XYZ file of C-alpha atoms in Angstrom:
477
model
C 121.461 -17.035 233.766
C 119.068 -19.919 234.424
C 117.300 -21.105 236.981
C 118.757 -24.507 237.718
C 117.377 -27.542 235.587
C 116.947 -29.775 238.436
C 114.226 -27.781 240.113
C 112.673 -27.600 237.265
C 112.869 -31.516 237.326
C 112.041 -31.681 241.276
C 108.471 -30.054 240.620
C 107.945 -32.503 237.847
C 108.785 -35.294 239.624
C 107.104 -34.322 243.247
C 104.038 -35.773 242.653
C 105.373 -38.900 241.762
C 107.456 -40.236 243.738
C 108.458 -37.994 247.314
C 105.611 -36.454 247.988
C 103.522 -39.021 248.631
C 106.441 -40.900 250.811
C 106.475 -37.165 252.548
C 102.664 -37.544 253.179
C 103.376 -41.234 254.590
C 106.147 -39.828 256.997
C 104.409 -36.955 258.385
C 101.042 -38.997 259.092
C 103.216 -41.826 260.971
C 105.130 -39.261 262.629
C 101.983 -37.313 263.809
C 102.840 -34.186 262.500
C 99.105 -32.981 264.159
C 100.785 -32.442 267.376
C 101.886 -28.350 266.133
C 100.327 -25.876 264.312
C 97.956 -23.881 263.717
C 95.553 -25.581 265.909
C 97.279 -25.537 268.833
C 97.414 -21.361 268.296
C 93.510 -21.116 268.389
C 93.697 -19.900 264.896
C 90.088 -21.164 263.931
C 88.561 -20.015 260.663
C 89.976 -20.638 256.965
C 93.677 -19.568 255.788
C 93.173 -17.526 252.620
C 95.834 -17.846 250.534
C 96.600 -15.852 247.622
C 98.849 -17.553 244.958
C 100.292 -16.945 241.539
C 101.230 -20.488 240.500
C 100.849 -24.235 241.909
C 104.112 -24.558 243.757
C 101.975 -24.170 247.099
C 99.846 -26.889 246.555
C 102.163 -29.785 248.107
C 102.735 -27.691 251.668
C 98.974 -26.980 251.567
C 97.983 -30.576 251.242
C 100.681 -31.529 254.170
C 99.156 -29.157 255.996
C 95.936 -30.292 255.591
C 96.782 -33.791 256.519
C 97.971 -32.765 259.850
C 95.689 -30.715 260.811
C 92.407 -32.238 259.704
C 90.250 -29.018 261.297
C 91.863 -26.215 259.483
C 90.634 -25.283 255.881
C 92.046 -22.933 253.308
C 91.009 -20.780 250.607
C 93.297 -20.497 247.909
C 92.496 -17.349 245.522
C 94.619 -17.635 242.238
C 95.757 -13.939 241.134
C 94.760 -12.885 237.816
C 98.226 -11.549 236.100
C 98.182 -8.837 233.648
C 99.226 -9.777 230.196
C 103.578 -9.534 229.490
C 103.969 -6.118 227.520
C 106.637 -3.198 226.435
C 104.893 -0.497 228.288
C 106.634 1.587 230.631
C 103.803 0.803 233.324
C 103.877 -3.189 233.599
C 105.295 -3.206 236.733
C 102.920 -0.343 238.021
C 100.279 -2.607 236.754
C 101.313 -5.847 238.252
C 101.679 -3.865 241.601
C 98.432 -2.277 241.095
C 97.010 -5.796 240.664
C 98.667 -7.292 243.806
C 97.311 -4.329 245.963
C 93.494 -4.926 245.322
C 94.047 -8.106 245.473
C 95.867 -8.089 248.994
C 92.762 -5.276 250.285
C 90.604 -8.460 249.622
C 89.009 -6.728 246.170
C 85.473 -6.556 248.107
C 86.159 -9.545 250.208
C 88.319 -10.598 253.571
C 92.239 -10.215 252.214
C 93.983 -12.884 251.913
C 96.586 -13.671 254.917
C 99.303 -15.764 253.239
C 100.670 -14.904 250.222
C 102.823 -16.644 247.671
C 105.053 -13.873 245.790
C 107.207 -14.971 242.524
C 110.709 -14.181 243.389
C 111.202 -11.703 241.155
C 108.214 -9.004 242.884
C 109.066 -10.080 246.714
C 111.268 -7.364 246.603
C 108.647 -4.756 245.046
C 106.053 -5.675 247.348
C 108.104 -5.680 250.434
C 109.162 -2.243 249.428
C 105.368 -1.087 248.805
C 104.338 -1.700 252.612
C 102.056 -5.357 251.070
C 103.901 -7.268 253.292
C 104.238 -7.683 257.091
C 107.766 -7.869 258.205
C 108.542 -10.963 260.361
C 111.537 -10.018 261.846
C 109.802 -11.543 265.348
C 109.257 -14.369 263.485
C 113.248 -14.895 264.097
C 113.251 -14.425 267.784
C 111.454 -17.235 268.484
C 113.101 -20.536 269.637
C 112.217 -22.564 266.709
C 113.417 -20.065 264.490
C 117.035 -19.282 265.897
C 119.531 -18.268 263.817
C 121.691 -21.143 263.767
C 119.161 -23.256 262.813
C 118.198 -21.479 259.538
C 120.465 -21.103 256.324
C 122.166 -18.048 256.323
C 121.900 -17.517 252.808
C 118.438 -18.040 252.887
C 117.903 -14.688 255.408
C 120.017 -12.577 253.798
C 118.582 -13.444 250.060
C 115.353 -12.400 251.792
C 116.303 -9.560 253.768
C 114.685 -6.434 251.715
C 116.028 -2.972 253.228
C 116.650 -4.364 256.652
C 113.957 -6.651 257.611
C 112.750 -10.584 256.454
C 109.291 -10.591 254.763
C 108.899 -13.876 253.468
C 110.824 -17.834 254.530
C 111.150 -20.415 251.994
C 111.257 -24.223 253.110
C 113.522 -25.425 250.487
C 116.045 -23.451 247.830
C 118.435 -23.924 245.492
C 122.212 -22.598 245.548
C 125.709 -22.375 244.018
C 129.066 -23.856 245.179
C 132.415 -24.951 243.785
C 133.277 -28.689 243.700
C 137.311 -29.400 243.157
C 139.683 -32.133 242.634
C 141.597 -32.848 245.592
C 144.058 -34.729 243.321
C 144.784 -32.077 241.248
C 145.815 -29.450 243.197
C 147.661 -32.010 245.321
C 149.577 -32.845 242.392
C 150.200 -29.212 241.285
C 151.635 -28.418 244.346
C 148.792 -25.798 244.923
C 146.829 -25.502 248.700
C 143.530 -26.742 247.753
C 140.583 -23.419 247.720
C 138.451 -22.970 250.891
C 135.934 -20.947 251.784
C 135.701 -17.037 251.292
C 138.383 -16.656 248.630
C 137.701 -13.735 246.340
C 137.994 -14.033 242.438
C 142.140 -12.901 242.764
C 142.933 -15.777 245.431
C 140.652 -18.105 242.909
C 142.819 -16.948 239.964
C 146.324 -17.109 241.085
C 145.182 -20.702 242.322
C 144.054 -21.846 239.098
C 146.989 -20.524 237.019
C 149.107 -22.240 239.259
C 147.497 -25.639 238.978
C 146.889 -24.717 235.073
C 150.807 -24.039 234.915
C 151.787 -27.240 236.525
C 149.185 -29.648 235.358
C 150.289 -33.074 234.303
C 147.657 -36.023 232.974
C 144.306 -35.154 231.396
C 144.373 -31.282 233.600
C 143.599 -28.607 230.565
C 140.986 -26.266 232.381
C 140.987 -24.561 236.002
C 137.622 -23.859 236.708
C 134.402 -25.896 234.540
C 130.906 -24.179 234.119
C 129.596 -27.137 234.151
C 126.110 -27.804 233.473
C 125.082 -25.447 236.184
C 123.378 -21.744 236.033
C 126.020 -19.671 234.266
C 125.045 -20.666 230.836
C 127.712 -18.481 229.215
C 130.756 -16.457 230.548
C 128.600 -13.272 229.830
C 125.886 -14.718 232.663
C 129.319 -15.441 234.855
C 130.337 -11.644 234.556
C 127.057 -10.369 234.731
C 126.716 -12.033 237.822
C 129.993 -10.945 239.576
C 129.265 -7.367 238.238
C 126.151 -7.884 241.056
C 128.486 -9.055 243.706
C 129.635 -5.990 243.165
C 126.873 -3.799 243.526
C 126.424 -3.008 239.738
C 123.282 -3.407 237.280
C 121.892 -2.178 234.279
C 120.267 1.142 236.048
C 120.577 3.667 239.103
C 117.985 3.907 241.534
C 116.429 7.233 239.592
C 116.843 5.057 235.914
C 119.662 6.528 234.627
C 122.199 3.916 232.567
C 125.393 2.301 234.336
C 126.478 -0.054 231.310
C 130.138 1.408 232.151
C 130.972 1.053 235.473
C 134.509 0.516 236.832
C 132.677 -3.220 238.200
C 131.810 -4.419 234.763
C 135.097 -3.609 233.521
C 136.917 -5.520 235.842
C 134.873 -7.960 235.815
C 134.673 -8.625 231.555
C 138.117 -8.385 231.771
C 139.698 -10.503 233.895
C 137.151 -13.175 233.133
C 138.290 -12.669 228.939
C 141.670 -13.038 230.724
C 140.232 -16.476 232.528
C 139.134 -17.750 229.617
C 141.791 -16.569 227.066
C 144.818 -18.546 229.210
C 142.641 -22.058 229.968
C 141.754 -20.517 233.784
C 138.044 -21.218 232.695
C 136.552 -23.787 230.440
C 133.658 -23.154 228.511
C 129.759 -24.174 229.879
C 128.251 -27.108 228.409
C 125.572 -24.736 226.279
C 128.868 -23.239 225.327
C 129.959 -26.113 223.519
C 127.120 -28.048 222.205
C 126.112 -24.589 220.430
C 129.718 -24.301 219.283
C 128.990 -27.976 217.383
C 125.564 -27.139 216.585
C 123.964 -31.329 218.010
C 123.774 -33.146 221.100
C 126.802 -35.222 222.292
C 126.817 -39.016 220.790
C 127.439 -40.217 224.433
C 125.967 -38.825 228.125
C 127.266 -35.596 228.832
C 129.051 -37.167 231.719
C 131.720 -39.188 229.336
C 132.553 -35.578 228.133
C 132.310 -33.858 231.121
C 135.485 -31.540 231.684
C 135.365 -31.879 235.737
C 134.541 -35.776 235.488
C 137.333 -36.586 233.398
C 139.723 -34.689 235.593
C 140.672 -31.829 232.230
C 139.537 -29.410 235.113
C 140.385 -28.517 238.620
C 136.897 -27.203 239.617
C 133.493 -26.310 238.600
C 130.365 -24.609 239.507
C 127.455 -26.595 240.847
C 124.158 -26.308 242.230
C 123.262 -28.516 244.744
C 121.413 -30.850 242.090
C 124.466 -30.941 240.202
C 126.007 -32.096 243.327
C 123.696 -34.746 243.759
C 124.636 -36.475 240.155
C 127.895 -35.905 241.359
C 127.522 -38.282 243.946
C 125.372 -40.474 242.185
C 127.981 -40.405 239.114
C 130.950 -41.343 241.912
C 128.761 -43.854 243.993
C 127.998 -45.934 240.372
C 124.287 -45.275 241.487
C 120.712 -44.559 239.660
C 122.822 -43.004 236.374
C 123.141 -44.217 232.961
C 126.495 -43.321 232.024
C 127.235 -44.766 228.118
C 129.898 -47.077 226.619
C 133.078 -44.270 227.344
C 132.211 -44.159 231.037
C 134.665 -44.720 233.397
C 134.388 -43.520 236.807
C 136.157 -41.080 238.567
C 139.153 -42.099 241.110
C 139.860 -38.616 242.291
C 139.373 -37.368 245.742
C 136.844 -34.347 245.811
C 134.846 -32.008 247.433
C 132.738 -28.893 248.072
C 133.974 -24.966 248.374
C 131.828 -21.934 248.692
C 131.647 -19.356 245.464
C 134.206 -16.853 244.682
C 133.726 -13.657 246.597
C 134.404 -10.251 245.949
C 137.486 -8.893 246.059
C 136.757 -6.152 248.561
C 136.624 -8.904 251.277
C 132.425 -8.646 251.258
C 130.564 -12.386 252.477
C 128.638 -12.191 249.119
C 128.993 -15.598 247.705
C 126.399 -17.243 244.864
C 123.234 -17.113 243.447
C 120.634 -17.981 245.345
C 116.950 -19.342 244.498
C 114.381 -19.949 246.756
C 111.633 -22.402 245.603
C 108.559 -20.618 246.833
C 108.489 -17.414 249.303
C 105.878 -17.285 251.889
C 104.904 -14.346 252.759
C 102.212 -12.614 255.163
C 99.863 -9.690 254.027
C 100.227 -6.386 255.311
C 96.470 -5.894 255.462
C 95.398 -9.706 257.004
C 92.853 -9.520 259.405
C 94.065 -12.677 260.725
C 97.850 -12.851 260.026
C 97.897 -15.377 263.059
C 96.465 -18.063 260.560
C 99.596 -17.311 257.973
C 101.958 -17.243 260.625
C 100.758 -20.613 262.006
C 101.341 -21.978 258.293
C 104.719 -20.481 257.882
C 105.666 -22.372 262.066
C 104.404 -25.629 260.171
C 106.140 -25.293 256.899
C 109.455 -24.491 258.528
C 109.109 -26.639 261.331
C 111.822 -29.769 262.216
C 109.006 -32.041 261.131
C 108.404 -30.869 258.287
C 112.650 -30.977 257.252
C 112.716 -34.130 258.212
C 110.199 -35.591 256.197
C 111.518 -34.011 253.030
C 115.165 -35.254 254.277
C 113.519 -38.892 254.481
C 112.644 -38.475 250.779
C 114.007 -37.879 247.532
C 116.009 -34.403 248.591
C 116.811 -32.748 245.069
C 116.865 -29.402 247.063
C 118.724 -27.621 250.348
C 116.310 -27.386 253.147
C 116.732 -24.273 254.926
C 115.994 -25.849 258.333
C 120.183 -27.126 257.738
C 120.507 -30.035 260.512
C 118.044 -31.357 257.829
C 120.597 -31.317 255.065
C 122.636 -34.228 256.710
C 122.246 -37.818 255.178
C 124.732 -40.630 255.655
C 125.822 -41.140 252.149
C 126.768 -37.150 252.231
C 129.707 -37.678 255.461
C 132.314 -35.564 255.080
C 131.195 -33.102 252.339
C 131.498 -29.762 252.785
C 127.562 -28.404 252.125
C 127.415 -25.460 254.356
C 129.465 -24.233 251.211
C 125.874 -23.666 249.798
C 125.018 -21.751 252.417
C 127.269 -19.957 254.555
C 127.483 -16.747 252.572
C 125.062 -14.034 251.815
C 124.046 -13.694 247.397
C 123.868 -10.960 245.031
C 121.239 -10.315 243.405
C 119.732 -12.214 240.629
C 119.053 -9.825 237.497
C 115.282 -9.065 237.631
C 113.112 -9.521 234.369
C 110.992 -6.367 235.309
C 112.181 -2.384 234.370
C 113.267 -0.320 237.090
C 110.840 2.213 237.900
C 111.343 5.607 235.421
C 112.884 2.701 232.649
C 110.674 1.471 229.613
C 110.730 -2.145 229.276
C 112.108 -2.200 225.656
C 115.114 0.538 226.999
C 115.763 -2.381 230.170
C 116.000 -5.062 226.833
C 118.023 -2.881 224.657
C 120.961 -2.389 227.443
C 120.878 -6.654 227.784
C 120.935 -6.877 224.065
C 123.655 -3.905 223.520
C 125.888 -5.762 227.102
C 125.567 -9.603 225.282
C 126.636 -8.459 221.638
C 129.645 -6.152 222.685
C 130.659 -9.007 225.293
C 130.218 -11.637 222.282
C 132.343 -9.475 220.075
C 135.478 -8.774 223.106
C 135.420 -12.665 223.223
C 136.189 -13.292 219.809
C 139.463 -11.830 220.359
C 142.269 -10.984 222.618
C 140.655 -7.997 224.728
C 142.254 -6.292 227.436
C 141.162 -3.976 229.818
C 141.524 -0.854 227.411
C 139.441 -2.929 224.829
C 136.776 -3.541 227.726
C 136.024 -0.390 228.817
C 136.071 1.465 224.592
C 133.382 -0.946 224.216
C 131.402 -0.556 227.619
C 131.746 2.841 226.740
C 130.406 2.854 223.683
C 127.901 0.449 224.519
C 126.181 3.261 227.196
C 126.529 6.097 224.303
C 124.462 3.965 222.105
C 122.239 3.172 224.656
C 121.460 7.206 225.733
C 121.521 7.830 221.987
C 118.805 4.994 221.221
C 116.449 6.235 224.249
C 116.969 9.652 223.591
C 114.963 10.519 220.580
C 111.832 8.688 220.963
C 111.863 10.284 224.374
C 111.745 7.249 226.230
């Protein structure tokens, strides 16, 4: 799975354009009217960071509130390696730095996706469930999603201003024309299914596909399973390291998605097919685009994916080649396919920086103050008044006038699974965590080069987990 191009794109592009429009906004709306120095917080924020994403909320910050000062401290990170102890390492790392490593500790600290979760669980952070209860915060005013994805073992560590997240866009037309009730929200994969094989059955015109990848962050239909396995509950490991390859999850899931793909219920992803012809497309990918030329019902966005959507529809801002013609169809917005035991767990999630407050602060006042301002309705609505490439997780934000009458909660309404993590497990060697991804992909890649059926899935998931215990085995690992 990967993260979604267009964030990439938004952090290239936010100090060229928004950000300084951003700056403009806040300063005219005189954003120095809440904060930190209203709180009597006096004295420098020390920040500990592992990257530069903080640096456009710390220079808005600074601009409206000219007295405050902060320290940034950029975190040293151990060198990428096979060892069993990388992630004890890391951790190890993150702790003296957090104790302050001989000086005051930091108070606010930026944590990569990926570790928020380790951390959290290894007392670093200070819960801020209390955070919540205030009246700025209330619940309705936040994106669900965006509290659950950051809910570790009960309790919120760490808020992120803006994120990233997965929907379903689908043509209106199409299932209108099938005779098929269009999808809403909280379907499971069956209800999704039986929907698509119905408007597959009856389609008529260009129709070929049910549901698109797309462009989006299911690169393959292994990344799609994968993913669904985590709805699910499932990953590579148990809690105490021991190998779940072949669970009862992942066979359902491989199957039925084989199945998908086998009868035209799912079209392949765009990496799909320009590695299948081996070169870029002559034209845009949007004059071969399966959802755009109405050969499928659906497909899976993010919400920059939406926003070329709209751009593509609207005739705005998009070079679209010599084949282009625009869409006519009615559409709109869906939340992701849930599980099939009736569970709100919807799609991926990705936040685009956590904020978090150090356990061990001696002044977590200062970091709290920070997080008020970089949540706050002022903030939202200066990003709104920009270039929005992202959700905002302040959601009254989200609205624009070009945007009436699509469905975006969609985005956000549901809690996600999981995102695979690129660290071991604790007890698991890194190069035994790689070998179970490499054994999964090449037994998946092998069931899709044929007609597999469930019995077919779960020989090879089977055989897949021997191999795995019999690789670890005898080195010990």
């Amino acid at each position: 799975m990967r993260w979604p191009a267009g964030d990439r794109r938004f952090l290239l592009r936010a100090w060229n354009r928004p950000f300084f429009a951003m700056l403009l906004v806040l300063v005219l709306a005189g954003c120095a009217a809440g904060g930190g120095a209203e709180r009597g917080t006096a004295g420098p924020l020390r920040v500990l960071v592992a990257g530069y994403a903080f640096d456009e909320y710390a220079t808005l910050y600074l601009v409206a509130h000219p007295e405050a000062s902060i320290e940034r401290t950029l975190l040293s990170l151990p060198e990428r390696t096979d060892r069993l102890d990388y992630l004890q390492t890391l951790l190890e790392r993150y702790r003296a730095a957090l104790s302050g490593d001989g000086g005051p500790p930091p108070d606010l600290v930026v944590v990569d996706p990926d570790l928020y979760p380790v951390l959290a669980r290894n007392g670093l952070l200070r819960p801020l469930d209390d955070l919540l209860r205030e009246p700025e915060f209330k619940p309705e005013a936040l994106a669900p999603i965006v509290v659950s994805g950051l809910t570790v073992d009960g309790h919120l560590y760490g808020l992120t201003p803006t994120f990233a997240a997965t929907a379903i866009v689908y043509n209106a037309d199409a299932f209108r024309r099938a005779g098929v009730e269009p999808p809403s929200d909280g379907m499971s994969w069956t209800a999704w299914r039986e929907r698509l094989a119905a408007v597959v059955a009856r389609a008529g015109g260009p129709l070929r596909y049910g549901l698109s990848l797309g462009n989006g962050p299911f690169s393959t239909l292994y990344d799609l399973a994968e993913y669904r396995v985590a709805q699910a509950g499932g990953g590579l490991f148990s809690a105490d390291g021991k190998p779940t390859l072949d669970l009862p999850a992942r066979r359902e899931a491989w199957a039925d998605l084989l199945r998908w793909r086998r009868e035209n219920w799912l079209a392949p992803s765009v990496y799909e097919q320009l590695s299948a012809e081996g070169s870029a497309p002559a034209e845009p990918l949007y004059a071969e685009d399966d959802f755009l030329t109405g050969r499928a019902a659906a497909m899976v966005v993010t919400f920059y994916d939406l926003r070329r959507l709209i751009d593509l529809f609207s005739g705005e801002n998009v070079y679209v080649g010599d084949r282009w013609v625009r869409p006519a169809f009615s559409w709109n917005v869906v939340g992701f396919p849930r599980p099939d035991d009736g569970r709100a767990v919807g799609g991926p999630f990705w936040p685009s920086l956590i904020l978090t407050v150090n356990a061990k602060s001696d002044h977590p006042e200062r970091a709290l103050d920070f997080l008020r301002f970089v949540l706050s309705d002022r903030v939202a609505e200066a990003k709104r008044s920009t270039d929005l490439w992202e959700l905002l997780t302040r959601v009254d934000a989200n609205r624009h006038p070009a945007w009436e009458g699509l469905h975006l909660s969609a985005f956000w309404s549901d809690a996600p699974a999981p995102l695979p993590s690129p660290y071991a497990p604790p007890g698991v060697p890194e190069e035994t965590y790689v070998q179970a991804e490499g054994l999964l992909r090449e037994a998946f890649s092998r069931l899709s080069a044929g007609p597999a059926g469930p019995e077919a899935v779960a020989q090879a998931l089977a055989e897949v987990e021997r191999r795995l215990r019999a690789w670890s085995a005898p080195a010990g690992r």
